[in-house]
Coordinates of C-alpha atoms and ligand atoms in Angstrom, one line a residue:
M1 CA -23.4 -85.7 -23.0
P2 CA -21.5 -85.5 -19.7
K3 CA -20.4 -82.0 -19.0
N4 CA -16.7 -81.8 -18.0
I5 CA -15.7 -79.1 -15.6
N6 CA -12.0 -78.5 -15.5
V7 CA -10.8 -76.6 -12.4
L8 CA -7.3 -75.4 -11.6
F9 CA -6.6 -74.7 -7.9
L10 CA -3.8 -72.3 -7.1
A11 CA -2.4 -72.2 -3.6
A12 CA 0.7 -71.3 -1.7
E13 CA 0.7 -74.5 0.3
A14 CA -1.0 -77.9 0.4
E15 CA -0.6 -81.0 2.5
P16 CA 1.3 -83.4 2.4
F17 CA 3.8 -81.4 0.2
V18 CA 4.1 -78.4 2.5
K19 CA 1.8 -77.0 5.2
V20 CA 2.0 -74.0 7.4
G21 CA -1.6 -73.4 8.4
G22 CA -5.2 -74.2 7.6
L23 CA -4.9 -73.2 4.0
G24 CA -2.6 -76.2 3.5
D25 CA -5.4 -78.5 4.7
V26 CA -8.1 -76.9 2.6
A27 CA -6.0 -76.7 -0.6
S28 CA -5.3 -80.4 -0.3
A29 CA -8.7 -81.8 0.8
L30 CA -11.2 -79.6 -1.2
P31 CA -10.0 -80.4 -4.7
R32 CA -10.0 -84.1 -4.0
A33 CA -13.4 -83.9 -2.4
L34 CA -14.6 -82.2 -5.6
R35 CA -13.1 -84.9 -7.8
N36 CA -14.8 -87.5 -5.7
L37 CA -18.3 -86.0 -5.5
P38 CA -20.8 -88.9 -5.7
A39 CA -22.8 -89.3 -8.9
D40 CA -26.1 -88.3 -7.3
V41 CA -24.6 -84.9 -6.6
R42 CA -22.7 -84.2 -9.7
G43 CA -25.2 -85.7 -12.2
D44 CA -23.5 -86.2 -15.6
S45 CA -20.7 -83.7 -14.8
V46 CA -17.2 -84.9 -14.5
L47 CA -15.0 -82.7 -12.4
D48 CA -11.3 -82.7 -13.3
V49 CA -9.8 -80.7 -10.5
R50 CA -6.0 -80.2 -10.4
L51 CA -3.7 -78.3 -8.1
V52 CA -0.7 -76.1 -8.8
L53 CA 1.8 -75.0 -6.1
P54 CA 5.1 -73.2 -6.0
H55 CA 8.0 -75.6 -5.9
H56 CA 9.3 -74.1 -2.6
G57 CA 12.6 -75.5 -1.4
V58 CA 10.8 -77.1 1.5
V59 CA 8.3 -79.0 -0.7
K60 CA 8.4 -82.7 -0.2
A61 CA 7.4 -84.5 -3.4
D62 CA 8.5 -87.1 -5.8
A63 CA 7.9 -85.1 -8.9
R64 CA 8.9 -85.6 -12.5
P65 CA 9.8 -82.8 -14.9
L66 CA 6.9 -82.2 -17.3
A67 CA 7.4 -79.0 -19.3
M68 CA 9.2 -75.6 -19.5
F69 CA 7.8 -72.3 -20.8
P70 CA 8.8 -68.7 -20.8
L71 CA 7.2 -65.8 -18.9
E72 CA 8.1 -62.4 -20.2
R73 CA 9.5 -60.0 -17.7
E74 CA 11.1 -56.6 -18.5
G75 CA 11.4 -57.7 -22.1
R76 CA 13.3 -60.9 -21.2
D77 CA 12.1 -64.5 -21.0
V78 CA 12.2 -66.1 -17.5
M79 CA 11.8 -69.8 -17.7
V80 CA 9.2 -71.6 -15.7
Q81 CA 9.8 -75.3 -14.9
V82 CA 6.8 -77.5 -14.4
S83 CA 7.0 -80.8 -12.5
E84 CA 4.2 -83.2 -12.0
T85 CA 3.2 -85.5 -9.2
T86 CA -0.1 -86.9 -8.0
L87 CA -2.1 -86.9 -4.8
G88 CA -4.8 -89.6 -4.5
G89 CA -5.0 -89.7 -8.3
M90 CA -5.2 -85.9 -8.7
P91 CA -2.5 -84.3 -10.9
V92 CA -0.4 -81.8 -8.9
Y93 CA 1.9 -79.3 -10.7
L94 CA 4.9 -77.7 -9.0
L95 CA 6.3 -74.5 -10.6
S96 CA 9.8 -73.2 -10.2
G97 CA 12.0 -70.7 -11.8
G98 CA 12.6 -66.9 -11.4
P99 CA 12.0 -66.0 -7.7
I100 CA 10.8 -69.6 -6.8
T101 CA 14.1 -71.1 -5.8
S102 CA 15.1 -74.3 -4.1
V103 CA 16.2 -72.5 -1.0
G104 CA 13.0 -70.6 -0.3
S105 CA 10.5 -71.4 2.4
V106 CA 6.7 -70.8 2.0
Y107 CA 6.5 -67.4 3.5
S108 CA 9.4 -65.1 4.3
S109 CA 9.5 -62.2 6.8
N110 CA 10.1 -59.9 3.9
P111 CA 6.9 -58.7 2.2
A112 CA 8.8 -57.6 -0.9
I113 CA 10.3 -61.1 -1.5
D114 CA 6.9 -62.7 -1.1
A115 CA 5.3 -60.2 -3.4
E116 CA 7.9 -61.1 -6.1
K117 CA 7.5 -64.8 -5.7
Y118 CA 3.8 -65.0 -5.6
S119 CA 3.3 -62.5 -8.4
F120 CA 5.5 -64.7 -10.6
F121 CA 3.8 -67.9 -9.4
S122 CA 0.3 -66.4 -10.0
L123 CA 1.1 -65.3 -13.6
A124 CA 2.9 -68.5 -14.4
A125 CA 0.1 -70.7 -13.1
L126 CA -2.4 -68.8 -15.2
E127 CA -0.4 -69.9 -18.3
L128 CA -0.3 -73.5 -17.2
P129 CA -3.6 -74.7 -18.8
R130 CA -2.4 -73.4 -22.2
V131 CA 1.0 -75.1 -21.8
L132 CA -0.7 -78.4 -20.9
N133 CA -3.2 -78.0 -23.7
W134 CA -5.9 -78.4 -21.1
N135 CA -9.1 -76.4 -21.4
V136 CA -9.7 -74.9 -18.0
D137 CA -13.2 -73.8 -17.0
V138 CA -12.5 -72.4 -13.6
I139 CA -9.4 -70.7 -12.1
H140 CA -9.8 -71.1 -8.3
A141 CA -7.3 -69.0 -6.3
H142 CA -6.8 -68.8 -2.6
D143 CA -5.8 -65.8 -0.5
W144 CA -3.5 -62.9 -1.5
H145 CA -0.7 -65.2 -2.8
T146 CA -2.6 -66.3 -5.8
A147 CA -5.2 -63.4 -6.1
L148 CA -3.2 -61.8 -8.9
A149 CA -4.0 -64.7 -11.2
V150 CA -7.6 -63.7 -10.9
Y151 CA -6.7 -60.0 -11.6
A152 CA -4.6 -60.9 -14.6
M153 CA -7.4 -63.1 -15.9
L154 CA -9.7 -60.1 -15.9
L155 CA -7.1 -58.0 -17.8
K156 CA -6.9 -60.9 -20.4
R157 CA -10.6 -61.1 -20.5
W158 CA -10.7 -57.5 -21.7
T159 CA -8.7 -58.7 -24.7
G160 CA -10.9 -61.8 -25.1
A161 CA -8.2 -64.3 -24.1
T162 CA -10.0 -65.8 -21.1
N163 CA -13.6 -65.4 -22.1
G164 CA -15.7 -68.3 -20.9
V165 CA -13.3 -69.1 -18.0
A166 CA -14.7 -68.4 -14.5
S167 CA -12.7 -67.1 -11.6
V168 CA -13.2 -67.9 -7.9
L169 CA -11.2 -66.4 -5.0
T170 CA -11.5 -68.0 -1.6
L171 CA -10.7 -65.8 1.4
H172 CA -9.1 -67.6 4.2
N173 CA -7.8 -64.6 6.0
L174 CA -8.7 -61.0 4.9
P175 CA -6.1 -59.0 6.8
Y176 CA -3.3 -60.6 4.8
M177 CA -3.5 -58.6 1.5
G178 CA 0.1 -58.8 0.2
A179 CA 2.4 -55.8 -0.6
D180 CA 2.1 -53.1 -3.2
V181 CA 2.7 -54.7 -6.6
T182 CA 2.7 -51.6 -8.9
D183 CA 6.3 -52.0 -10.0
I184 CA 6.0 -55.8 -10.2
L185 CA 2.9 -55.6 -12.4
A186 CA 4.7 -53.1 -14.6
S187 CA 7.6 -55.4 -15.0
Y188 CA 5.2 -58.0 -16.5
N189 CA 3.7 -55.3 -18.6
L190 CA 0.4 -55.3 -16.7
P191 CA -1.4 -52.1 -15.6
V192 CA -2.9 -51.2 -12.3
A193 CA -6.5 -50.9 -13.4
Q194 CA -8.9 -48.1 -12.4
T195 CA -11.0 -49.6 -9.6
D196 CA -13.3 -48.5 -6.8
L197 CA -10.8 -49.6 -4.3
P198 CA -9.6 -47.2 -1.6
D199 CA -6.3 -45.6 -2.5
W200 CA -4.2 -47.5 0.0
A201 CA -5.5 -50.8 -1.5
H202 CA -5.5 -50.0 -5.2
A203 CA -2.3 -52.1 -5.9
L204 CA -2.5 -54.8 -3.3
P205 CA -3.0 -58.4 -4.6
L206 CA -5.9 -59.5 -2.5
P207 CA -8.1 -56.4 -3.1
L208 CA -7.3 -56.6 -6.8
G209 CA -8.4 -60.2 -6.7
I210 CA -11.6 -59.4 -4.9
F211 CA -12.2 -56.7 -7.5
S212 CA -11.8 -59.1 -10.4
A213 CA -13.2 -62.5 -9.3
D214 CA -16.5 -63.8 -10.6
A215 CA -17.1 -65.2 -7.1
V216 CA -15.5 -64.4 -3.8
V217 CA -15.9 -67.1 -1.2
A218 CA -15.3 -66.5 2.5
V219 CA -14.6 -69.7 4.4
S220 CA -17.7 -69.5 6.6
P221 CA -21.1 -67.9 6.2
T222 CA -20.6 -65.8 9.3
Y223 CA -17.2 -64.5 8.1
A224 CA -18.8 -63.5 4.8
E225 CA -21.1 -61.3 6.8
E226 CA -18.4 -60.1 9.2
I227 CA -16.2 -58.7 6.5
L228 CA -18.9 -56.3 5.5
T229 CA -18.5 -54.6 8.9
P230 CA -15.8 -52.1 10.0
E231 CA -14.8 -54.5 12.8
F232 CA -13.7 -57.3 10.5
G233 CA -13.6 -55.6 7.0
C234 CA -10.0 -54.3 7.4
G235 CA -11.0 -51.0 5.7
L236 CA -12.4 -52.9 2.7
E237 CA -15.9 -53.2 4.1
D238 CA -17.5 -50.6 1.8
F239 CA -15.7 -51.9 -1.3
I240 CA -16.7 -55.5 -0.5
H241 CA -20.3 -54.3 0.2
R242 CA -20.5 -53.0 -3.3
R243 CA -19.6 -56.5 -4.5
R244 CA -21.8 -58.4 -2.2
E245 CA -23.7 -60.1 -5.0
V246 CA -20.6 -62.1 -5.8
L247 CA -19.8 -62.8 -2.1
H248 CA -20.5 -66.2 -0.7
G249 CA -19.8 -68.0 2.5
I250 CA -19.0 -71.7 2.4
I251 CA -17.7 -73.5 5.5
N252 CA -14.6 -75.7 5.3
G253 CA -14.8 -79.3 6.1
I254 CA -12.2 -81.7 7.6
D255 CA -10.9 -84.9 6.1
A256 CA -13.2 -87.2 8.0
R257 CA -11.2 -90.2 7.1
A258 CA -7.8 -88.9 8.1
F259 CA -9.3 -87.5 11.3
D260 CA -11.2 -90.5 12.7
P261 CA -10.6 -91.6 16.3
A262 CA -11.8 -95.1 15.4
T263 CA -8.7 -95.6 13.2
D264 CA -6.2 -92.8 13.9
P265 CA -2.8 -94.6 14.4
A266 CA -1.4 -91.5 16.2
I267 CA -3.6 -92.0 19.3
P268 CA -2.8 -94.8 21.7
H269 CA -6.3 -96.0 22.2
Q270 CA -8.9 -95.7 19.4
F271 CA -12.5 -95.1 20.2
T272 CA -15.9 -94.2 18.7
A273 CA -19.0 -92.2 19.8
E274 CA -20.4 -95.5 21.2
N275 CA -17.5 -95.9 23.7
P276 CA -16.1 -92.5 24.5
A277 CA -15.1 -93.8 28.0
I278 CA -11.9 -95.2 26.3
R279 CA -10.7 -91.6 26.0
E280 CA -9.7 -91.8 29.6
K281 CA -6.9 -94.1 28.7
N282 CA -5.6 -91.5 26.2
K283 CA -5.8 -88.9 28.9
T284 CA -3.7 -91.0 31.3
A285 CA -1.2 -91.8 28.5
L286 CA -0.9 -88.0 27.8
Q287 CA -0.5 -87.1 31.4
E288 CA 2.3 -89.7 31.7
K289 CA 3.9 -88.6 28.5
L290 CA 3.9 -84.9 29.5
N291 CA 4.8 -85.7 33.1
L292 CA 1.7 -84.1 34.5
P293 CA 0.0 -85.6 37.6
V294 CA -2.0 -88.6 36.4
D295 CA -5.6 -88.0 37.4
P296 CA -8.7 -88.9 35.4
V297 CA -11.0 -86.4 37.1
T298 CA -9.0 -83.2 36.7
P299 CA -10.4 -81.5 33.6
M300 CA -7.8 -81.1 30.9
I301 CA -8.0 -78.0 28.8
A302 CA -6.0 -77.8 25.5
M303 CA -5.0 -75.3 23.0
V304 CA -3.5 -76.4 19.6
G305 CA -2.3 -74.3 16.7
R306 CA -0.4 -71.1 15.6
M307 CA 0.5 -68.9 18.5
D308 CA -0.9 -65.6 17.2
V309 CA -2.8 -62.7 18.6
Q310 CA -5.6 -63.6 16.2
K311 CA -6.0 -66.8 18.1
G312 CA -6.4 -65.1 21.5
V313 CA -3.6 -67.0 23.2
D314 CA -3.0 -64.0 25.5
L315 CA -6.6 -64.1 26.6
A316 CA -6.4 -67.8 27.4
L317 CA -3.2 -67.5 29.5
N318 CA -4.5 -64.4 31.3
V319 CA -7.8 -66.1 32.3
L320 CA -6.3 -69.5 33.3
E321 CA -3.7 -67.8 35.5
K322 CA -6.5 -66.4 37.6
I323 CA -8.6 -69.5 38.1
T324 CA -7.0 -70.9 41.2
D325 CA -9.9 -72.3 43.1
I326 CA -10.9 -75.0 40.6
P327 CA -8.5 -77.8 39.6
W328 CA -7.5 -77.9 35.9
Q329 CA -4.6 -79.0 33.7
F330 CA -3.6 -77.0 30.6
V331 CA -1.7 -78.3 27.5
L332 CA -0.7 -75.9 24.8
L333 CA 0.9 -77.1 21.6
G334 CA 2.1 -74.7 18.9
T335 CA 4.6 -72.1 17.8
G336 CA 4.5 -68.6 16.7
D337 CA 4.8 -65.1 18.2
P338 CA 7.9 -65.1 20.6
A339 CA 6.1 -62.9 23.1
L340 CA 3.2 -65.4 23.4
E341 CA 5.6 -68.3 23.6
E342 CA 7.4 -66.6 26.5
A343 CA 4.0 -65.9 28.2
A344 CA 3.2 -69.6 27.9
R345 CA 6.5 -70.6 29.4
K346 CA 5.9 -68.3 32.3
L347 CA 2.5 -69.8 33.0
Q348 CA 4.2 -73.3 33.1
M349 CA 6.8 -72.0 35.5
E350 CA 4.1 -70.6 37.7
Y351 CA 2.0 -73.8 37.6
P352 CA 4.5 -76.6 37.0
G353 CA 1.9 -79.2 38.2
R354 CA -0.8 -78.0 35.9
V355 CA 0.6 -76.5 32.7
R356 CA 2.6 -77.9 29.8
A357 CA 3.7 -75.5 27.0
E358 CA 4.9 -77.7 24.1
L359 CA 6.2 -75.0 21.8
R360 CA 6.6 -76.9 18.5
F361 CA 4.7 -78.3 15.6
D362 CA 3.8 -81.9 16.2
G363 CA 0.9 -83.4 14.2
A364 CA 0.9 -86.7 16.1
L365 CA 0.9 -85.0 19.5
A366 CA -1.9 -82.7 18.3
R367 CA -4.1 -85.8 17.6
H368 CA -3.3 -87.4 20.9
I369 CA -4.3 -84.1 22.6
Y370 CA -7.7 -84.0 20.7
A371 CA -8.2 -87.6 21.8
A372 CA -7.3 -87.1 25.4
A373 CA -8.2 -83.5 26.5
D374 CA -11.6 -82.7 27.8
M375 CA -11.9 -79.1 26.4
L376 CA -10.3 -77.1 23.6
L377 CA -10.0 -73.4 24.0
M378 CA -10.4 -71.2 20.9
P379 CA -10.8 -67.6 22.1
S380 CA -9.9 -66.3 18.6
R381 CA -10.4 -62.5 18.1
Y382 CA -11.5 -63.4 14.5
E383 CA -11.6 -66.8 12.9
P384 CA -12.5 -67.1 9.2
C385 CA -13.3 -70.8 9.7
G386 CA -11.1 -72.7 12.1
L387 CA -10.4 -76.4 11.7
A388 CA -9.2 -77.4 15.2
Q389 CA -12.7 -77.0 16.7
M390 CA -14.1 -79.5 14.2
I391 CA -11.3 -82.0 14.7
A392 CA -11.7 -81.6 18.5
M393 CA -15.4 -82.3 18.3
R394 CA -14.9 -85.4 16.2
Y395 CA -12.5 -86.6 18.9
G396 CA -14.9 -85.9 21.8
C397 CA -13.0 -82.8 23.0
L398 CA -15.5 -80.1 23.6
P399 CA -14.7 -76.6 22.2
I400 CA -15.0 -73.4 24.2
V401 CA -15.1 -70.7 21.5
H402 CA -15.7 -67.0 20.8
A403 CA -18.8 -66.6 18.6
T404 CA -17.0 -65.4 15.5
G405 CA -16.6 -66.6 11.9
G406 CA -16.6 -70.3 11.5
L407 CA -16.5 -70.9 15.2
K408 CA -20.0 -69.5 15.4
D409 CA -21.1 -71.6 12.5
T410 CA -19.8 -74.9 13.9
V411 CA -20.2 -74.8 17.6
T412 CA -23.5 -74.6 19.6
D413 CA -24.5 -75.2 23.2
E414 CA -25.3 -78.8 22.4
V415 CA -21.6 -79.6 21.5
G416 CA -19.5 -77.0 23.4
F417 CA -19.4 -73.6 25.0
V418 CA -19.8 -70.3 23.2
F419 CA -19.1 -66.8 24.4
K420 CA -20.0 -63.5 22.9
S421 CA -17.0 -61.2 23.1
A422 CA -13.2 -61.8 22.9
T423 CA -12.6 -60.4 26.4
P424 CA -11.1 -62.1 29.5
R425 CA -14.4 -61.7 31.3
S426 CA -16.5 -63.4 28.7
L427 CA -14.0 -66.2 28.2
R428 CA -13.7 -66.7 32.0
T429 CA -17.5 -67.1 32.3
A430 CA -17.6 -69.7 29.6
L431 CA -14.6 -71.6 31.0
V432 CA -16.0 -71.6 34.5
K433 CA -19.3 -72.9 33.1
A434 CA -17.5 -75.7 31.3
L435 CA -15.6 -76.6 34.4
S436 CA -18.8 -76.7 36.4
V437 CA -20.6 -78.9 33.9
Y438 CA -17.6 -81.3 33.6
P439 CA -18.2 -83.2 36.9
D440 CA -21.7 -84.2 35.7
R441 CA -20.4 -87.2 33.8
G442 CA -23.8 -88.1 32.2
H443 CA -24.3 -84.7 30.8
W444 CA -20.7 -84.4 29.6
R445 CA -20.9 -87.7 27.9
A446 CA -24.1 -86.7 26.1
L447 CA -22.4 -83.5 24.8
Q448 CA -19.4 -85.5 23.7
Q449 CA -21.5 -88.0 21.8
T450 CA -23.5 -85.3 20.0
A451 CA -20.2 -83.6 19.1
M452 CA -18.7 -86.8 17.8
R453 CA -21.7 -87.6 15.6
K454 CA -21.8 -84.2 13.8
D455 CA -20.9 -84.3 10.1
F456 CA -17.9 -82.0 9.4
S457 CA -16.9 -83.8 6.3
W458 CA -16.2 -82.1 3.0
A459 CA -19.4 -83.6 1.4
K460 CA -21.6 -80.6 1.9
P461 CA -19.0 -77.8 1.3
A462 CA -17.7 -79.6 -1.8
R463 CA -21.3 -79.8 -3.1
E464 CA -21.7 -76.0 -2.5
Y465 CA -18.5 -75.2 -4.4
F466 CA -19.6 -77.5 -7.3
E467 CA -23.0 -75.7 -7.4
L468 CA -21.2 -72.3 -7.5
Y469 CA -19.0 -73.4 -10.4
Q470 CA -22.1 -74.5 -12.3
T471 CA -23.9 -71.2 -11.7
L472 CA -20.8 -69.3 -12.9
L473 CA -20.4 -71.4 -16.0
D474 CA -24.1 -71.2 -16.8
K475 CA -23.8 -67.5 -16.7
K476 CA -20.8 -67.5 -19.0
E477 CA -22.7 -69.6 -21.6
S478 CA -25.9 -67.5 -21.6
Ligands
LIG1 C1 -6.9 -69.4 7.8 C2 -7.9 -68.9 8.8 C3 -8.6 -70.1 9.5 C4 -9.2 -71.0 8.4 C5 -8.0 -71.5 7.5 C6 -8.5 -72.4 6.4 O1 -5.8 -70.0 8.5 O2 -7.3 -68.2 9.8 O3 -9.7 -69.6 10.2 O4 -9.7 -72.2 9.0 O5 -7.4 -70.3 6.9 O6 -9.5 -71.8 5.6

């Protein structure tokens, strides 16, 4: 008898409907990778993985109304509307009603608004399998936004209502824990349970989720270890330590088909690991496009992504500014912290012939940069996983990374440059090393080819999640 495993993914964002950061990539690619696990991995199991998202105003989807159901709040029924669409054959549900309105964005700058919205979403999503008459085996939540579903599941389990259903919480970014939900929980008639959480965290969604989940997964093995230390544990290290038997580290993958330099339509000249020399044409095209001096031998350094202190943008700008004796070009693409944006603009003004600060979100330009630049800087202070370094390697752009979290797990000296501490000094040493290796074309090419041939697909991580589900469900049965 084939064993069906029904899994509901709960997330705040997922491509192509809406994407703000890396969570949007993972919540879209991982459930589909699980559905498409090859038979030699899944045996007789059939994985029916589905995704539920809030129907934010900014969601782009051709969805049809499917169902309506009430969620009780302060003694009154709030109606939840369920719409359905699909993504590569996977059912995707969009929930609206209550605080999820057609004008809202994904995240607001007001923690109280987000707490209301995501509490409602988490509790409504937990009701969805019952409304759909679909027997769910695993509730798989992501980050603080949906962690309360896992907590509410534990409360229901105490009444027997969710016995046999396993819960998984993936941590993409520990410092974001959500706001105090004591009053919100009370409005849904839910208690704040007695836990061994520190006082300040006893009513925050993410800590409550970590307390409740059958399995907690950090998005890389190194991050799973780091969050047990005071440096990265955000004050929860002792609490997480007490739960370390449920803590796992599974690295993310990238969509190897969507990010393939041999077929990517967003890059002017496609190439493979067999002919990386073609990249030079992409570099020329990018220099022309950005109005930088066209020069194939000047090393081009790139930075792509959210401009956040987490990402060490300040470190990068600071170090580059002081390397004046070696030629380089620097292209930065992204938006975020206004102070960092301003600092990037200043560097461009100081070095108009070397620096381009493209302060916007532009997926096509990002791909062109990966296919053209020689090096990608990721001096992140912490990095649970990081996706850009994997995409860069696949496109032959060698990463220069701080040895933390997923950066440490994916980048080695054979495919890039790794430095030990997130300081200007340590970054400078690695960058100068990369710039000195660069003129040795044979050596550089060998590094590029090794990087391009690495497997960063979802095949292995999806298999690890599948095995985790199996272990959890076996335990429930026994
Ligand atoms: C968060 C983390 C990043 C990770 C992504 C997807 O954005 O900061 O490191 O790659 O989530 O898991």
